[in-house]
Short mmCIF file of C-alpha atoms in Angstrom, two decimals:
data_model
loop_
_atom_site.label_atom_id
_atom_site.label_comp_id
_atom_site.label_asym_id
_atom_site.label_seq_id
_atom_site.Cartn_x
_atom_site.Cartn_y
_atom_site.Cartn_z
CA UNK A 1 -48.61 -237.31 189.93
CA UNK A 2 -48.24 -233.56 189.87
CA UNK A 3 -46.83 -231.53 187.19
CA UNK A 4 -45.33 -228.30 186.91
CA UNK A 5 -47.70 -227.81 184.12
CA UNK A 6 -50.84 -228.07 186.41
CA UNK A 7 -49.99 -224.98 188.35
CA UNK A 8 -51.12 -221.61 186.83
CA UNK A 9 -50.10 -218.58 188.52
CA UNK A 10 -52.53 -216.06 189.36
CA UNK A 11 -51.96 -211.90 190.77
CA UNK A 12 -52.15 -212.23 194.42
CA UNK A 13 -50.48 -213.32 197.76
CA UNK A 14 -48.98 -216.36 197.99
CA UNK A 15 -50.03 -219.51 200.38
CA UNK A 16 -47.78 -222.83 200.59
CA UNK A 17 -50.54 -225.19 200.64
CA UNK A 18 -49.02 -229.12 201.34
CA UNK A 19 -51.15 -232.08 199.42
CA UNK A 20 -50.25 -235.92 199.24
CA UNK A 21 -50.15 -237.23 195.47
CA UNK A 22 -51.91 -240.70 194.34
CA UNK A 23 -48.35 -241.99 195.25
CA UNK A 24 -48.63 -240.77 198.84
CA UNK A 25 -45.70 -238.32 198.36
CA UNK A 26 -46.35 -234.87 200.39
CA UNK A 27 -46.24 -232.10 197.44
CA UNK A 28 -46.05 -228.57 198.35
CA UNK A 29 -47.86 -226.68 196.33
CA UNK A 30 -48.09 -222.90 195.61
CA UNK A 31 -52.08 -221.64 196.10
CA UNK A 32 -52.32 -218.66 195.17
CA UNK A 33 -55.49 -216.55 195.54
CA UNK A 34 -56.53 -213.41 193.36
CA UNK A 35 -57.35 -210.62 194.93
CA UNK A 36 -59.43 -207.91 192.96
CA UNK A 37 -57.61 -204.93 191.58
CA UNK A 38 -60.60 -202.61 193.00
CA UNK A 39 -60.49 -204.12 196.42
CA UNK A 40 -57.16 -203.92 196.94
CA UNK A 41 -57.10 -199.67 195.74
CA UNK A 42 -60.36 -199.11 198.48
CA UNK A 43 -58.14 -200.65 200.91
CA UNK A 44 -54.83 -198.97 200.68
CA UNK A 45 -57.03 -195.71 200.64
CA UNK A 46 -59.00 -196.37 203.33
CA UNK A 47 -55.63 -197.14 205.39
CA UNK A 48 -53.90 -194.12 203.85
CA UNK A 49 -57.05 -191.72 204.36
CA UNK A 50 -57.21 -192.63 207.88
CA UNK A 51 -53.62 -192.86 209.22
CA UNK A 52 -53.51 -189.02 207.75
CA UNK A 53 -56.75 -187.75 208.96
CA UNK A 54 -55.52 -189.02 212.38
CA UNK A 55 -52.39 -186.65 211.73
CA UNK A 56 -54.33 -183.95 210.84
CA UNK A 57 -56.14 -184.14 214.14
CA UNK A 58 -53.55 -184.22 216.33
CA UNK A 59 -51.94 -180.96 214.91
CA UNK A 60 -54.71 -178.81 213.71
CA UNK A 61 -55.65 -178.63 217.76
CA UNK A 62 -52.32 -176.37 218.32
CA UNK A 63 -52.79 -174.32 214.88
CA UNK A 64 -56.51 -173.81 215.94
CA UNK A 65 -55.90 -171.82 218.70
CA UNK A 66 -53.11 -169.44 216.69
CA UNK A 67 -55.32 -169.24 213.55
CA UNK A 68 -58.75 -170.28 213.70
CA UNK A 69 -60.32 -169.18 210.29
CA UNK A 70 -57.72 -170.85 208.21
CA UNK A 71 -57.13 -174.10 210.15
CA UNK A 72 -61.41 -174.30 210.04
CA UNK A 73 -61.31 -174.20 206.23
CA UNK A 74 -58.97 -176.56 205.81
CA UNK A 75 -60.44 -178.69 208.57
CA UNK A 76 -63.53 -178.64 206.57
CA UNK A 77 -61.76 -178.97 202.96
CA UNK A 78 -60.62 -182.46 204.51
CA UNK A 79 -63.27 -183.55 205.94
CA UNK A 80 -65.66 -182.64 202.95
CA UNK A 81 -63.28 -184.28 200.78
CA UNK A 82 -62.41 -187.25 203.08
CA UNK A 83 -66.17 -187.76 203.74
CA UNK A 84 -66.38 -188.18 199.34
CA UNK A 85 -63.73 -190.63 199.42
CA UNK A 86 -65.43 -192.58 201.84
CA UNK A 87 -68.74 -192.31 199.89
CA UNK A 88 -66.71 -193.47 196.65
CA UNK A 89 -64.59 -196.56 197.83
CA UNK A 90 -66.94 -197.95 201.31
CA UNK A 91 -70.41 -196.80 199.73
CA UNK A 92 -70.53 -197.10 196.08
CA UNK A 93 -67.01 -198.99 195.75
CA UNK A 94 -65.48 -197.60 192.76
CA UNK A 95 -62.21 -198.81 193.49
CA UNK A 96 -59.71 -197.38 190.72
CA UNK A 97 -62.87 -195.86 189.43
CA UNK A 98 -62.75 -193.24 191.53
CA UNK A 99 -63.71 -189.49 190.22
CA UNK A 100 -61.80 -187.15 191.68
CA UNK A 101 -62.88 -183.96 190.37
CA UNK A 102 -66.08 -185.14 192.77
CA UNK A 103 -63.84 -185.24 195.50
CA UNK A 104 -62.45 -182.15 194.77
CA UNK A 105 -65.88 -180.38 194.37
CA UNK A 106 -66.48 -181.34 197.69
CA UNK A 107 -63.58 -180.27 199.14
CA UNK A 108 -63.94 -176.74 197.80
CA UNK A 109 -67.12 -176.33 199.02
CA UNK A 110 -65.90 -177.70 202.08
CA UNK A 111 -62.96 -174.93 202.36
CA UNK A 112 -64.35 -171.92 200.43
CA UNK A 113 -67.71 -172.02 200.96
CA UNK A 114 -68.77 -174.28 203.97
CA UNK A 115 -65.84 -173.36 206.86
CA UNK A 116 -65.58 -169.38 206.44
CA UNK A 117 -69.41 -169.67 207.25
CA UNK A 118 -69.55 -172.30 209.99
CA UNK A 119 -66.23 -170.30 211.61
CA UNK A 120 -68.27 -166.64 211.54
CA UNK A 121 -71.64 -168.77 213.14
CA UNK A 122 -69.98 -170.47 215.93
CA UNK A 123 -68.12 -166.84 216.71
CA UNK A 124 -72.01 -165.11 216.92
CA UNK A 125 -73.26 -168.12 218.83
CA UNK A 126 -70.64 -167.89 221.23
CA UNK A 127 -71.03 -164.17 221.60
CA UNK A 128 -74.43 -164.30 222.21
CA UNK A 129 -75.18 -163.85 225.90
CA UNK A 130 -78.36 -166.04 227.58
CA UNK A 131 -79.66 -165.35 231.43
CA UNK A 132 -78.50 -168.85 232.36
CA UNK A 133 -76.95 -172.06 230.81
CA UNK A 134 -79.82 -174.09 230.51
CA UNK A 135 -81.76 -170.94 227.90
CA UNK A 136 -77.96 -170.80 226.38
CA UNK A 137 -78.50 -174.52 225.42
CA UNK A 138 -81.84 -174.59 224.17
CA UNK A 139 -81.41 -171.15 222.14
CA UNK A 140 -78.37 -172.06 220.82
CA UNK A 141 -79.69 -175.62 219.46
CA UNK A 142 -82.37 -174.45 218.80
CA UNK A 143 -80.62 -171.03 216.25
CA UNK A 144 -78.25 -173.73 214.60
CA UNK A 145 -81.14 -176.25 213.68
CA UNK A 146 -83.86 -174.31 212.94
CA UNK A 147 -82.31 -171.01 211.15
CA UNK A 148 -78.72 -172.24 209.49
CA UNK A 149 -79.51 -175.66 208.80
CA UNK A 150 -82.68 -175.43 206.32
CA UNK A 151 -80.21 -172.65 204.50
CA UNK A 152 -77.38 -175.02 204.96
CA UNK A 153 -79.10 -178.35 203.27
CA UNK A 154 -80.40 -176.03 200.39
CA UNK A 155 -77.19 -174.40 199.93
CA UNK A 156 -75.09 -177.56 199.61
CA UNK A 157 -77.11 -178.84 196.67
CA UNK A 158 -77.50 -175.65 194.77
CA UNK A 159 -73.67 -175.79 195.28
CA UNK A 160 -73.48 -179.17 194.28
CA UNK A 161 -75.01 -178.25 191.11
CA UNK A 162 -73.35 -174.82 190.13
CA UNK A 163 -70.09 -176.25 190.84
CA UNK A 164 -70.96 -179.39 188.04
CA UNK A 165 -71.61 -176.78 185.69
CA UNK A 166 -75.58 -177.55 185.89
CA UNK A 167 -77.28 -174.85 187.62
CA UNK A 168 -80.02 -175.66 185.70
CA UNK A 169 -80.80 -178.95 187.63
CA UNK A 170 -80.38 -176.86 190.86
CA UNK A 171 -83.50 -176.95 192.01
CA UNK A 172 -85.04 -179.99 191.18
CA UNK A 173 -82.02 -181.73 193.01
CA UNK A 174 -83.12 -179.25 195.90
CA UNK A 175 -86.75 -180.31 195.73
CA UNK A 176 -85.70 -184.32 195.20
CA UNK A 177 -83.47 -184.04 198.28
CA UNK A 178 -83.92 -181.46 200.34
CA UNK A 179 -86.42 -183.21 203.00
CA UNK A 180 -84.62 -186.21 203.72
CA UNK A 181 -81.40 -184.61 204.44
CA UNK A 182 -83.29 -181.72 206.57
CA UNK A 183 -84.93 -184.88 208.41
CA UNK A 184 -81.87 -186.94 208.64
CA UNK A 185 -79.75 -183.95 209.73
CA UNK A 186 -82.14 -183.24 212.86
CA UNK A 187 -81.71 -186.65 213.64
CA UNK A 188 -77.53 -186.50 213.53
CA UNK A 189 -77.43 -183.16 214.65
CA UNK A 190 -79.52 -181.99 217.10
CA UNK A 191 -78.16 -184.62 219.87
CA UNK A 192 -74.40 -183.82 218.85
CA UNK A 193 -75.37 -179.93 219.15
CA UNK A 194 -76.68 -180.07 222.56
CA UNK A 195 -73.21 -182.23 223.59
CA UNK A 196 -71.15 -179.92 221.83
CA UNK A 197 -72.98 -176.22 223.09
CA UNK A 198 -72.94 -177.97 226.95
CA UNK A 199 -69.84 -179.54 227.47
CA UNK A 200 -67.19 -179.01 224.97
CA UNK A 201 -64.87 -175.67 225.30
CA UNK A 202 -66.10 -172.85 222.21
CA UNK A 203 -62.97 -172.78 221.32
CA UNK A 204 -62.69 -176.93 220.00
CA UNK A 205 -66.40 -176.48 219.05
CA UNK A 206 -66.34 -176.66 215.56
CA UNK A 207 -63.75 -179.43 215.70
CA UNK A 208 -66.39 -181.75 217.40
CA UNK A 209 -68.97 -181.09 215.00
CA UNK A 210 -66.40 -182.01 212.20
CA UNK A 211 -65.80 -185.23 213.58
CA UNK A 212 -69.54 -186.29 213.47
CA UNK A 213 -68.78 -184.08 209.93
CA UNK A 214 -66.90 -186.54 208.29
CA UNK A 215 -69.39 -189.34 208.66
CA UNK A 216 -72.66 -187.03 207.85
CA UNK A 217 -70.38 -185.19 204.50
CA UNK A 218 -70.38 -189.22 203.49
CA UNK A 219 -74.05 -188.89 203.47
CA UNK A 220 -74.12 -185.91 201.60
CA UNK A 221 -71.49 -186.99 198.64
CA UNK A 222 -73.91 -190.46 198.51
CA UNK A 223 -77.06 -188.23 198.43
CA UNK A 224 -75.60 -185.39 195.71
CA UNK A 225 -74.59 -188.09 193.54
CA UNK A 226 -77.60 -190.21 193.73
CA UNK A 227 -79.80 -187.21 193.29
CA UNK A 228 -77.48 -186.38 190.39
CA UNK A 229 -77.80 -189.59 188.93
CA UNK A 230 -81.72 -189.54 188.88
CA UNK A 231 -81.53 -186.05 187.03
CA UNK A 232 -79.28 -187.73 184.10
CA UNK A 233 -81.88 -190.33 183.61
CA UNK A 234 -84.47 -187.57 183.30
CA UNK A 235 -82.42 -185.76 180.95
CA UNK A 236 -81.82 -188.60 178.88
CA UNK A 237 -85.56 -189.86 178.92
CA UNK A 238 -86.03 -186.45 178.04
CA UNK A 239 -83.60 -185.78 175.05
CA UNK A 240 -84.96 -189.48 173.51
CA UNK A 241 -88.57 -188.58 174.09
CA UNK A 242 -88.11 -185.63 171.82
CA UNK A 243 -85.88 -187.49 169.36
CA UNK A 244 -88.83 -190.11 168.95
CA UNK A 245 -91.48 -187.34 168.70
CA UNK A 246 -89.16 -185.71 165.74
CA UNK A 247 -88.99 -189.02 164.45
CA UNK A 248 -92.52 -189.60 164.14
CA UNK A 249 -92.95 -186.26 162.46
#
């Protein structure tokens, strides 16, 4: 027979689950299964982040046209931010872990830094005049991938670095990391670029590119704090190589 006693409750959602005792009696039974605490946080984010970015999309359109620099910034502040969050809870699933002042980092560099500069490039692309379409293409993907972008991957992590309060690790980070995102970027970047300078309006330009943004900034929040991660362990290795050596003396 079944006892009240031989069900334990558990945190979760709640299944009736029917099962026939020795006596051939049909017993309904509570199952319930735990869910973890972590999992359930990524989720809710995940649905939150994405019902508002879609939000944000639909009405930053209108405000782009009346003011461009601002709604850029905070196009990028988002997505530099959003891009984190994704890093955090789909990549390295922290769950309730989560540090925020990373997220924050990112979207300041995003905002501040990143969209005033992007916003004034696209403006002196656009005003640039070529013979015909085809030269406007090539020059123009050609500008953005091989002038901004090696400034643009070495920026980001010297950034990265002054903005955690360790400019000192600055370029070490830059020499760990600064290849593989200049490859990787070429590889995102130069096939959205020469979709984005051919067929979409100047005006909604930079709003492409920050679509494909939000999945590459993932990238970069993984990279930064994997790169950041390596130069801890060095620091430590460092600080208990010296502490044995002082020892030994």
């Amino acid at each position: 027979m079944l006892h009240a006693d031989d069900v334990c409750l558990l945190s979760g959602p709640e299944v009736n689950t029917v099962v026939v005792d020795d006596d051939g009696v049909n017993t309904s039974v509570l199952d319930v299964r735990h869910v973890d605490d972590d999992d359930s946080f990524s989720l809710i984010l995940s649905h939150f982040f994405t019902i508002w970015l879609v939000f944000f999309a639909l009405t930053s359109i209108a405000a782009l046209l009346r003011r461009p620099m601002l709604t850029q910034c905070i196009t990028a502040a988002v997505l530099f931010g959003g891009g984190d969050i994704i890093a955090q809870q789909a990549v390295e699933g922290k769950g309730q872990q989560h540090d925020w002042a990373r997220t924050a980092r990112l979207s300041f560099y995003g905002g501040v830094l990143f969209g005033p500069a992007m916003t004034k490039w696209y403006q002196l692309l656009n005003r640039i005049k070529f013979p015909s379409p085809t030269k406007a293409l090539v020059y123009r993907v050609w500008l953005d991938q091989a002038f901004l972008t090696p400034v643009a991957v070495a920026f980001f992590y010297t950034s990265m670095s002054t903005l955690e309060g360790k400019p000192g690790e600055a370029f070490e980070r830059v020499k760990a990391a600064y290849v593989p995102t200049l490859v990787r970027n070429w590889g995102v970047y130069i096939p959205t670029q020469v979709i984005n300078f051919s067929l979409v309006p100047p005006h909604l330009r930079f709003v492409f590119v920050s679509v494909v943004s939000l999945f590459w900034n993932t990238y970069l929040s993984y990279s930064n704090a994997t790169v950041q991660q390596v130069d801890q362990s060095k620091s430590k290795k460092d600080v208990k190589d010296v502490g044995s050596l002082h020892s030994v003396d």
